[in-house]
mmCIF file with all atom_site columns, C-alpha atoms in Angstrom:
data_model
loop_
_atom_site.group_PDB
_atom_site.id
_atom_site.type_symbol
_atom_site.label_atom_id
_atom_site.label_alt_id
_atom_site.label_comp_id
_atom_site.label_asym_id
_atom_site.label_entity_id
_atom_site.label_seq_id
_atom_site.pdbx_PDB_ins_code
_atom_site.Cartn_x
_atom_site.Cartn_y
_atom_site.Cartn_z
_atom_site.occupancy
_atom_site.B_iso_or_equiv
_atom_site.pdbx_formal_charge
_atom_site.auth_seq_id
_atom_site.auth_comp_id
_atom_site.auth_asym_id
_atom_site.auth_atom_id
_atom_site.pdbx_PDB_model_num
ATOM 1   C CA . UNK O 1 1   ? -32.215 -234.160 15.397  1.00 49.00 ? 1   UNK O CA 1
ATOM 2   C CA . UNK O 1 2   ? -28.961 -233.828 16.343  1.00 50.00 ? 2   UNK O CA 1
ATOM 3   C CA . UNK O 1 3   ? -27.635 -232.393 12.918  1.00 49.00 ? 3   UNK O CA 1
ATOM 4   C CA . UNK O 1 4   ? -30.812 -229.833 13.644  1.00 42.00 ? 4   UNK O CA 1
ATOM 5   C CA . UNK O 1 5   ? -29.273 -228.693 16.400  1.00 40.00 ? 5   UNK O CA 1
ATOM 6   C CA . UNK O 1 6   ? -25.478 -228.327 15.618  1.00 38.00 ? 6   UNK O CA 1
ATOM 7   C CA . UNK O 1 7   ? -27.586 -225.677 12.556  1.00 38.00 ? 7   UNK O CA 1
ATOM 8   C CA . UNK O 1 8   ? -29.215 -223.816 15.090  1.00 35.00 ? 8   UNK O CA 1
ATOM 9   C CA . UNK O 1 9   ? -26.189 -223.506 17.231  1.00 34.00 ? 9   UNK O CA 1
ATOM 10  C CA . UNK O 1 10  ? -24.186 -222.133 14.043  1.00 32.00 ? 10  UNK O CA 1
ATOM 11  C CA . UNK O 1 11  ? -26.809 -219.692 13.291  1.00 31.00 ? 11  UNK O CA 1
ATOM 12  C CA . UNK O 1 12  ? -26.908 -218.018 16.142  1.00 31.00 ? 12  UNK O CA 1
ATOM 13  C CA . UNK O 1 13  ? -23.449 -217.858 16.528  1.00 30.00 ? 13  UNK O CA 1
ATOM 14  C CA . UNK O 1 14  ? -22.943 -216.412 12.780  1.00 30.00 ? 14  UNK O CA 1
ATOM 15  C CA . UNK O 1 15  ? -25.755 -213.896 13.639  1.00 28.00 ? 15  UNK O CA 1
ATOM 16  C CA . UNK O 1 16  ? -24.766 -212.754 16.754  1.00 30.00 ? 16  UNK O CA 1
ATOM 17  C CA . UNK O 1 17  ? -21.049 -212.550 15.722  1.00 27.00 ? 17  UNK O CA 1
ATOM 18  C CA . UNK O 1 18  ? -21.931 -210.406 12.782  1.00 28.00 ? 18  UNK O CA 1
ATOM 19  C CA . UNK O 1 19  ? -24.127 -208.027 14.787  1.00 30.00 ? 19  UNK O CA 1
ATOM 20  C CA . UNK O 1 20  ? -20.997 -207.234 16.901  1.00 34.00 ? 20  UNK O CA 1
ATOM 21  C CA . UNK O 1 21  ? -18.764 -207.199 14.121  1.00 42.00 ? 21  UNK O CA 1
ATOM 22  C CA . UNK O 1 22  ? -17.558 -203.570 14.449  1.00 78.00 ? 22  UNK O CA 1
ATOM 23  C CA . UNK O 1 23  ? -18.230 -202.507 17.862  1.00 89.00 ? 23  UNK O CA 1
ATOM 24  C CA . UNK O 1 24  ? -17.860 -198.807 17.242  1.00 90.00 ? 24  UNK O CA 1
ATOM 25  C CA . UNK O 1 25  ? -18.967 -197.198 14.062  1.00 90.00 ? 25  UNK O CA 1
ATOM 26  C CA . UNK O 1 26  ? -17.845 -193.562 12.740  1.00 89.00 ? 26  UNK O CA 1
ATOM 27  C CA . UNK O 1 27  ? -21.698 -193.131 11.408  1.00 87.00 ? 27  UNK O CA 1
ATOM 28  C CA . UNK O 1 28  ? -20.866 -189.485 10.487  1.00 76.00 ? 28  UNK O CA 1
ATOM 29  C CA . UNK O 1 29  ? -18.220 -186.867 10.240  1.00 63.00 ? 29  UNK O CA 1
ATOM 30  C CA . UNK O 1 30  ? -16.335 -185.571 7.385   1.00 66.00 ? 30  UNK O CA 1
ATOM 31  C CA . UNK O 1 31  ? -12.396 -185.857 7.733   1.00 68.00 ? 31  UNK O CA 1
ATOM 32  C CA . UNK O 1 32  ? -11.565 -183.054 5.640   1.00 76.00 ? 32  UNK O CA 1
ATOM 33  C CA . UNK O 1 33  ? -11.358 -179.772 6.927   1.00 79.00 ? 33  UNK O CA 1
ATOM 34  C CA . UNK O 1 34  ? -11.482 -176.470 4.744   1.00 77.00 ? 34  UNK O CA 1
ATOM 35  C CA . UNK O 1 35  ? -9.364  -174.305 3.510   1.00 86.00 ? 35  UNK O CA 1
ATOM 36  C CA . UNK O 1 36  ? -8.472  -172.708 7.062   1.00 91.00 ? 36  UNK O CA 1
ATOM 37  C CA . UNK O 1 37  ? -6.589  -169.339 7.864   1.00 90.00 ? 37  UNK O CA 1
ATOM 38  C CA . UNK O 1 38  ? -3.802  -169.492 10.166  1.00 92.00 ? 38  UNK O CA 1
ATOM 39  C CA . UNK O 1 39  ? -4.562  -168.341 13.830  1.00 91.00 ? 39  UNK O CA 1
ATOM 40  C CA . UNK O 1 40  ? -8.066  -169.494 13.390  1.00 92.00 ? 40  UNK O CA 1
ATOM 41  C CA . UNK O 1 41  ? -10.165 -172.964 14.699  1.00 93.00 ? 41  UNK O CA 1
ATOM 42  C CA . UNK O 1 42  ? -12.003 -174.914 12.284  1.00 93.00 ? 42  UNK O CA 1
ATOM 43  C CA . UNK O 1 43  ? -13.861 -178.085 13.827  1.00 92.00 ? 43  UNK O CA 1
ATOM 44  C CA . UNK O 1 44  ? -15.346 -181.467 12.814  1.00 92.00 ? 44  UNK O CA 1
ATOM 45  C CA . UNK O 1 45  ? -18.411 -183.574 14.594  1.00 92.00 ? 45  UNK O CA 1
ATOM 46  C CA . UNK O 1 46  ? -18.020 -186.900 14.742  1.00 93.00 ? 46  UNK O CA 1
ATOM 47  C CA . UNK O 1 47  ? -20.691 -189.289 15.644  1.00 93.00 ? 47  UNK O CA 1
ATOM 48  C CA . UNK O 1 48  ? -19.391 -192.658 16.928  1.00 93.00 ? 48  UNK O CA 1
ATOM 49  C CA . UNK O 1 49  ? -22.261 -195.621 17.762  1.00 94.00 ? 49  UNK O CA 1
ATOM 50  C CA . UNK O 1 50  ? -21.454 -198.319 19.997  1.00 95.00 ? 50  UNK O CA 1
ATOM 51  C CA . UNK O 1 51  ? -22.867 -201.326 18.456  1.00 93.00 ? 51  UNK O CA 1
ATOM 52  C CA . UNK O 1 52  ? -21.978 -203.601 21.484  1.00 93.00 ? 52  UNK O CA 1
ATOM 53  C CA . UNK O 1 53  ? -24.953 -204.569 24.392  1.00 94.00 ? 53  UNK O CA 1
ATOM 54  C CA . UNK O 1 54  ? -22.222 -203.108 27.170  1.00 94.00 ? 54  UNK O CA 1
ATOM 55  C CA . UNK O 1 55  ? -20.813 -199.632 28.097  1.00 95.00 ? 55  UNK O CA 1
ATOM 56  C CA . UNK O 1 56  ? -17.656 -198.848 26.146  1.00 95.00 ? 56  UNK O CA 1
ATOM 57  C CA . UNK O 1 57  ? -14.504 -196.601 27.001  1.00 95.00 ? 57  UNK O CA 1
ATOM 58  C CA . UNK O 1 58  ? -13.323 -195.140 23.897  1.00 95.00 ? 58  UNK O CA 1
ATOM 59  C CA . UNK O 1 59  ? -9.604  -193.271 23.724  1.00 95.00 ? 59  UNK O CA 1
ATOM 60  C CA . UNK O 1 60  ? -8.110  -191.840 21.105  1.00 95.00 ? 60  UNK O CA 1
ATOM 61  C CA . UNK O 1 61  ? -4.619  -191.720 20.103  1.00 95.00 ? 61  UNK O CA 1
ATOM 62  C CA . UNK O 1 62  ? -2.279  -190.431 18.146  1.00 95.00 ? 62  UNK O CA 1
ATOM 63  C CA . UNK O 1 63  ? -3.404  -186.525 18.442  1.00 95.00 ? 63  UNK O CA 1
ATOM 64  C CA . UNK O 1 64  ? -0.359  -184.437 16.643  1.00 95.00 ? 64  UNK O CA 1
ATOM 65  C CA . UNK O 1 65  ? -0.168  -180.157 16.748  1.00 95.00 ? 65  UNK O CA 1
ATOM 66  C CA . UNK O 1 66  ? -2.187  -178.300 15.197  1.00 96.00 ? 66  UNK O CA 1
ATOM 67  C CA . UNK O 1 67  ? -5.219  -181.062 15.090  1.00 96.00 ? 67  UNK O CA 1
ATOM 68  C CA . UNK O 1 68  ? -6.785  -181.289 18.963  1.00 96.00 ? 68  UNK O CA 1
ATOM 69  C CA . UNK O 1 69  ? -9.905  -183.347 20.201  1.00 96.00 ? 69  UNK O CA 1
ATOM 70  C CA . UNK O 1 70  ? -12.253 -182.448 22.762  1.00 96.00 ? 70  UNK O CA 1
ATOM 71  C CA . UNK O 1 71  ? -12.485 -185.814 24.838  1.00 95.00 ? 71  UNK O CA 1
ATOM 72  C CA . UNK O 1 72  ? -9.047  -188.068 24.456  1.00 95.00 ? 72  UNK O CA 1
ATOM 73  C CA . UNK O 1 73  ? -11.530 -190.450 26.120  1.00 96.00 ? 73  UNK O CA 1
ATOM 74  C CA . UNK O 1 74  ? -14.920 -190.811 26.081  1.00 96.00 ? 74  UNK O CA 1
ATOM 75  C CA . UNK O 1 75  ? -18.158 -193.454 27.794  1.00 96.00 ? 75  UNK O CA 1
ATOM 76  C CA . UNK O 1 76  ? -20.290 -194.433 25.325  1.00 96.00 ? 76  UNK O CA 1
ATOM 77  C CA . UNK O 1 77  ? -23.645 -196.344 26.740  1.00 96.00 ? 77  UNK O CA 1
ATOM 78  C CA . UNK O 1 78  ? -24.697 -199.933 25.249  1.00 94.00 ? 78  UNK O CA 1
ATOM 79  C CA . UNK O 1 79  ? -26.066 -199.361 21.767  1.00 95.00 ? 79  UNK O CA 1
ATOM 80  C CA . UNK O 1 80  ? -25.872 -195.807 22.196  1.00 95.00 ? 80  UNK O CA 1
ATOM 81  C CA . UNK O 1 81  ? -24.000 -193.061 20.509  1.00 95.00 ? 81  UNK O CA 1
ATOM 82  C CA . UNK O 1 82  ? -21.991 -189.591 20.970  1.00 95.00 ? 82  UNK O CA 1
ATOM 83  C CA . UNK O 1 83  ? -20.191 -187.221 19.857  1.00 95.00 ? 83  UNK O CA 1
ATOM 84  C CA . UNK O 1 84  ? -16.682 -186.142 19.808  1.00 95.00 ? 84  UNK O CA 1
ATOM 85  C CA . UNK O 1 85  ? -15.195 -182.792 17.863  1.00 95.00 ? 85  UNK O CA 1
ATOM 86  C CA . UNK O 1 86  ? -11.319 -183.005 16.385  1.00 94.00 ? 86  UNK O CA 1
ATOM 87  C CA . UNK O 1 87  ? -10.659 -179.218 15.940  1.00 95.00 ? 87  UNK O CA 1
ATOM 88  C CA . UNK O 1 88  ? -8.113  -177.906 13.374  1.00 95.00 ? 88  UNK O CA 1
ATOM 89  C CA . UNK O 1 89  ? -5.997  -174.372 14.381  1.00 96.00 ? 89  UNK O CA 1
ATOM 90  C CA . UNK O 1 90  ? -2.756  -174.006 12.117  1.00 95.00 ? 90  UNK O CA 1
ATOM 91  C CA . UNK O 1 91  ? -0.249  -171.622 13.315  1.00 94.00 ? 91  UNK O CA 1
ATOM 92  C CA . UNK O 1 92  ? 1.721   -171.312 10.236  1.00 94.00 ? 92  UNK O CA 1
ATOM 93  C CA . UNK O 1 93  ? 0.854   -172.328 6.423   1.00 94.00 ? 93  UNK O CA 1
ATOM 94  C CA . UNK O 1 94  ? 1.030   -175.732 4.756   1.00 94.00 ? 94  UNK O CA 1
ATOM 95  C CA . UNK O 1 95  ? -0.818  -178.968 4.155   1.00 94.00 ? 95  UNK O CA 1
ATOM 96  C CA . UNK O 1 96  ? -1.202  -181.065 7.562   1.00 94.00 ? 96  UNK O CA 1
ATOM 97  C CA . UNK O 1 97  ? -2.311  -185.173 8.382   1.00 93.00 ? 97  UNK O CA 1
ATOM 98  C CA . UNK O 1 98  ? -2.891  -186.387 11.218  1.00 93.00 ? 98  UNK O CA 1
ATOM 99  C CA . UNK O 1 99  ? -4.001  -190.233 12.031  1.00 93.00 ? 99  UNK O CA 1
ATOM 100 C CA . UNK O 1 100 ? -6.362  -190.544 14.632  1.00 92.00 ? 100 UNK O CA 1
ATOM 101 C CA . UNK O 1 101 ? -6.728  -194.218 16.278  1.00 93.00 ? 101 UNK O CA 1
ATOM 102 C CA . UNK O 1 102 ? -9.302  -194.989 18.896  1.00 93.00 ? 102 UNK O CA 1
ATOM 103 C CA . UNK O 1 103 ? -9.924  -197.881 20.494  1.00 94.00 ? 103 UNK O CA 1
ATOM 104 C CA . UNK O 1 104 ? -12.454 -199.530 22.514  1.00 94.00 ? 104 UNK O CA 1
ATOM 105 C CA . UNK O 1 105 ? -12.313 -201.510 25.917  1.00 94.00 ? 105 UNK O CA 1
ATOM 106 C CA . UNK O 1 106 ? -13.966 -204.272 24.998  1.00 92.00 ? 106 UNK O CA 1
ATOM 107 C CA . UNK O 1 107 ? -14.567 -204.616 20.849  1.00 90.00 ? 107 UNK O CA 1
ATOM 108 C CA . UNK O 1 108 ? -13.813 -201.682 18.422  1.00 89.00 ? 108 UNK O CA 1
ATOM 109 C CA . UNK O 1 109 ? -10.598 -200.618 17.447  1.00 90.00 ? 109 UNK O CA 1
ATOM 110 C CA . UNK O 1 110 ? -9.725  -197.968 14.331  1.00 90.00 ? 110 UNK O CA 1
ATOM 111 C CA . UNK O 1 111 ? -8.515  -194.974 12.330  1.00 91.00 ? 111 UNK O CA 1
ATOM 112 C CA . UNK O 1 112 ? -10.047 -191.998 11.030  1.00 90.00 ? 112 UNK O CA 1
ATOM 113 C CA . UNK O 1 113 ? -7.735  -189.704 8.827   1.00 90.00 ? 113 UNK O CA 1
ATOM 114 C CA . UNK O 1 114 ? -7.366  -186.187 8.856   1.00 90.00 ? 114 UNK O CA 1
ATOM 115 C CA . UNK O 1 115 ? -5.911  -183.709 5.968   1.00 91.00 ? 115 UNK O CA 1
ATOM 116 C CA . UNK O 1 116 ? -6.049  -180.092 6.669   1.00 92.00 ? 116 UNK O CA 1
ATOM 117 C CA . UNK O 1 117 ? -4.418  -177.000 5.199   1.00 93.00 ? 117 UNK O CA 1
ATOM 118 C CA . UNK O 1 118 ? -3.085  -173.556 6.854   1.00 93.00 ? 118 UNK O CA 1
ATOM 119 C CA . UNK O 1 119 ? -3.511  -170.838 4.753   1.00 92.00 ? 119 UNK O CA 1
ATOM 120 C CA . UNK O 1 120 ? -2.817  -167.017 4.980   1.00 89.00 ? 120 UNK O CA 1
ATOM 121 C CA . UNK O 1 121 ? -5.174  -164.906 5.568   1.00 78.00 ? 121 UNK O CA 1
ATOM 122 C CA . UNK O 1 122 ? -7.792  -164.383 2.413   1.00 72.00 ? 122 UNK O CA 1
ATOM 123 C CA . UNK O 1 123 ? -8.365  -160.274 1.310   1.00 74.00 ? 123 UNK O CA 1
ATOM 124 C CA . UNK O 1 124 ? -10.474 -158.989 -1.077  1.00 76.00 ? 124 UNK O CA 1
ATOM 125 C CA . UNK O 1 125 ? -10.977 -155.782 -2.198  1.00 78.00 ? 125 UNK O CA 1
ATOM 126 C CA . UNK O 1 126 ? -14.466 -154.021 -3.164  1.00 78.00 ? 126 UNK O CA 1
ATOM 127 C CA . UNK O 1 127 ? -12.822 -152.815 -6.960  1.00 76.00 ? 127 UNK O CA 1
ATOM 128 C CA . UNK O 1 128 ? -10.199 -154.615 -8.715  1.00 75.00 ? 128 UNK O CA 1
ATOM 129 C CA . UNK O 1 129 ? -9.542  -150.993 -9.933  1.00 79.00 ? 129 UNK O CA 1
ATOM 130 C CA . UNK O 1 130 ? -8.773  -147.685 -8.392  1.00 78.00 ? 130 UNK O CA 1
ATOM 131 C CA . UNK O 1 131 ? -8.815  -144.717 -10.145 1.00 79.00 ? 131 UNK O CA 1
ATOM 132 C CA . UNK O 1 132 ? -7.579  -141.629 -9.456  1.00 79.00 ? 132 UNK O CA 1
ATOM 133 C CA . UNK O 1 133 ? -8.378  -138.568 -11.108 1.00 81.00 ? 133 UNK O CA 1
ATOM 134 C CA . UNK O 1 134 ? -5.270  -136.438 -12.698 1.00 84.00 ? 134 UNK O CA 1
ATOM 135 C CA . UNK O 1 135 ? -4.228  -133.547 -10.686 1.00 85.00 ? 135 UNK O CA 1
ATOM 136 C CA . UNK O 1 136 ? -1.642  -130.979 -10.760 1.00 87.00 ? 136 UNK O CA 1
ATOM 137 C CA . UNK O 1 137 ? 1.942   -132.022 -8.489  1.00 87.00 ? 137 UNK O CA 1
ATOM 138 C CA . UNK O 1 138 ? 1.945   -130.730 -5.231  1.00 86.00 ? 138 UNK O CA 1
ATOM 139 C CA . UNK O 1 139 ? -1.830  -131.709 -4.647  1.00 85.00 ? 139 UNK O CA 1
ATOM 140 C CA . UNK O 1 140 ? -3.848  -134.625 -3.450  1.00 85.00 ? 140 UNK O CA 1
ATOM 141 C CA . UNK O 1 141 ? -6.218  -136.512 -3.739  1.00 82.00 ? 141 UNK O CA 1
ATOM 142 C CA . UNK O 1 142 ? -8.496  -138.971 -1.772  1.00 82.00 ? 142 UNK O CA 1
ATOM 143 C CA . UNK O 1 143 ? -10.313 -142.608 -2.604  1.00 77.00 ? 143 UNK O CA 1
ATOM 144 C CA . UNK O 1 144 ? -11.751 -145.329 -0.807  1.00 78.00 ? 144 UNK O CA 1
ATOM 145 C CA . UNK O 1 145 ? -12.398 -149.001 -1.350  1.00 79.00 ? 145 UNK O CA 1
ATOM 146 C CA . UNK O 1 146 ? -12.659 -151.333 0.875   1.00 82.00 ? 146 UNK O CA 1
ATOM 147 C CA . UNK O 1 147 ? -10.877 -154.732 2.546   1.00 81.00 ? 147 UNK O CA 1
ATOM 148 C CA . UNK O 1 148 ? -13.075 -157.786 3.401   1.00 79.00 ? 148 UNK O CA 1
ATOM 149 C CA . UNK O 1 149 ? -11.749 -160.483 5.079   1.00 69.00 ? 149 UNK O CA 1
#
């Protein structure tokens, strides 16, 4: 009886520690952002679930130029989720990292990373090929394409 109940005790404990095992879980978001032009704002949704049976305070650290987030700390219910957005606005080319940590108040502690690159501004024209018809010197003459961005 007694051995019974020293396996019943384990159990639970085993079972209950591995249902807490993470208490916060990145259950979606993709930490690659796109090709982005400078002077512009690309974002990122990230879903976090808190996997504990309390309230958690989540804050996030470690926030570097030109990454930003839109909660540095957010509430997240018992066995609830939400959301938090990590925008991405280069001001001048190049690749960029950043390493975000969060951690919670009372189990959940972590680090999503971020890669991002500035790029200049993408044209394209309508034809890869103006032509222009001969003429004499001393006139002109007159075409049009056009410049997508």
């Amino acid at each position: 009886m007694k051995n019974f109940i020293i396996i019943i005790f384990i159990s639970f404990f085993v079972f209950k520690n591995s249902s807490q095992a993470q208490g916060i879980e990145i259950l979606s978001g993709d930490s690659c952002f796109f090709y982005t032009s400078i002077n512009t704002q690309d974002s990122i949704i990230i879903e976090i679930l808190n996997n504990v049976n309390a309230e958690q305070i989540i804050t996030f650290e470690n926030i570097v130029s030109p990454f930003s987030i839109s909660d540095n700390e957010i509430s997240i219910s018992a066995l609830d989720t939400s959301f938090v957005v990590v925008y991405f606005n280069p001001t001048e080319t190049g690749i960029f990292n950043m390493d975000l940590s969060y951690e919670a108040n009372l189990l959940g502690t972590g680090n999503l990373i971020f890669q991002a690159e500035g790029t200049l501004v993408e044209l394209s024209l309508s034809d890869d090929i103006i032509v222009m018809p001969a003429i004499p010197l001393g006139e002109t003459s007159c075409s049009s394409f056009n410049i997508f961005n």
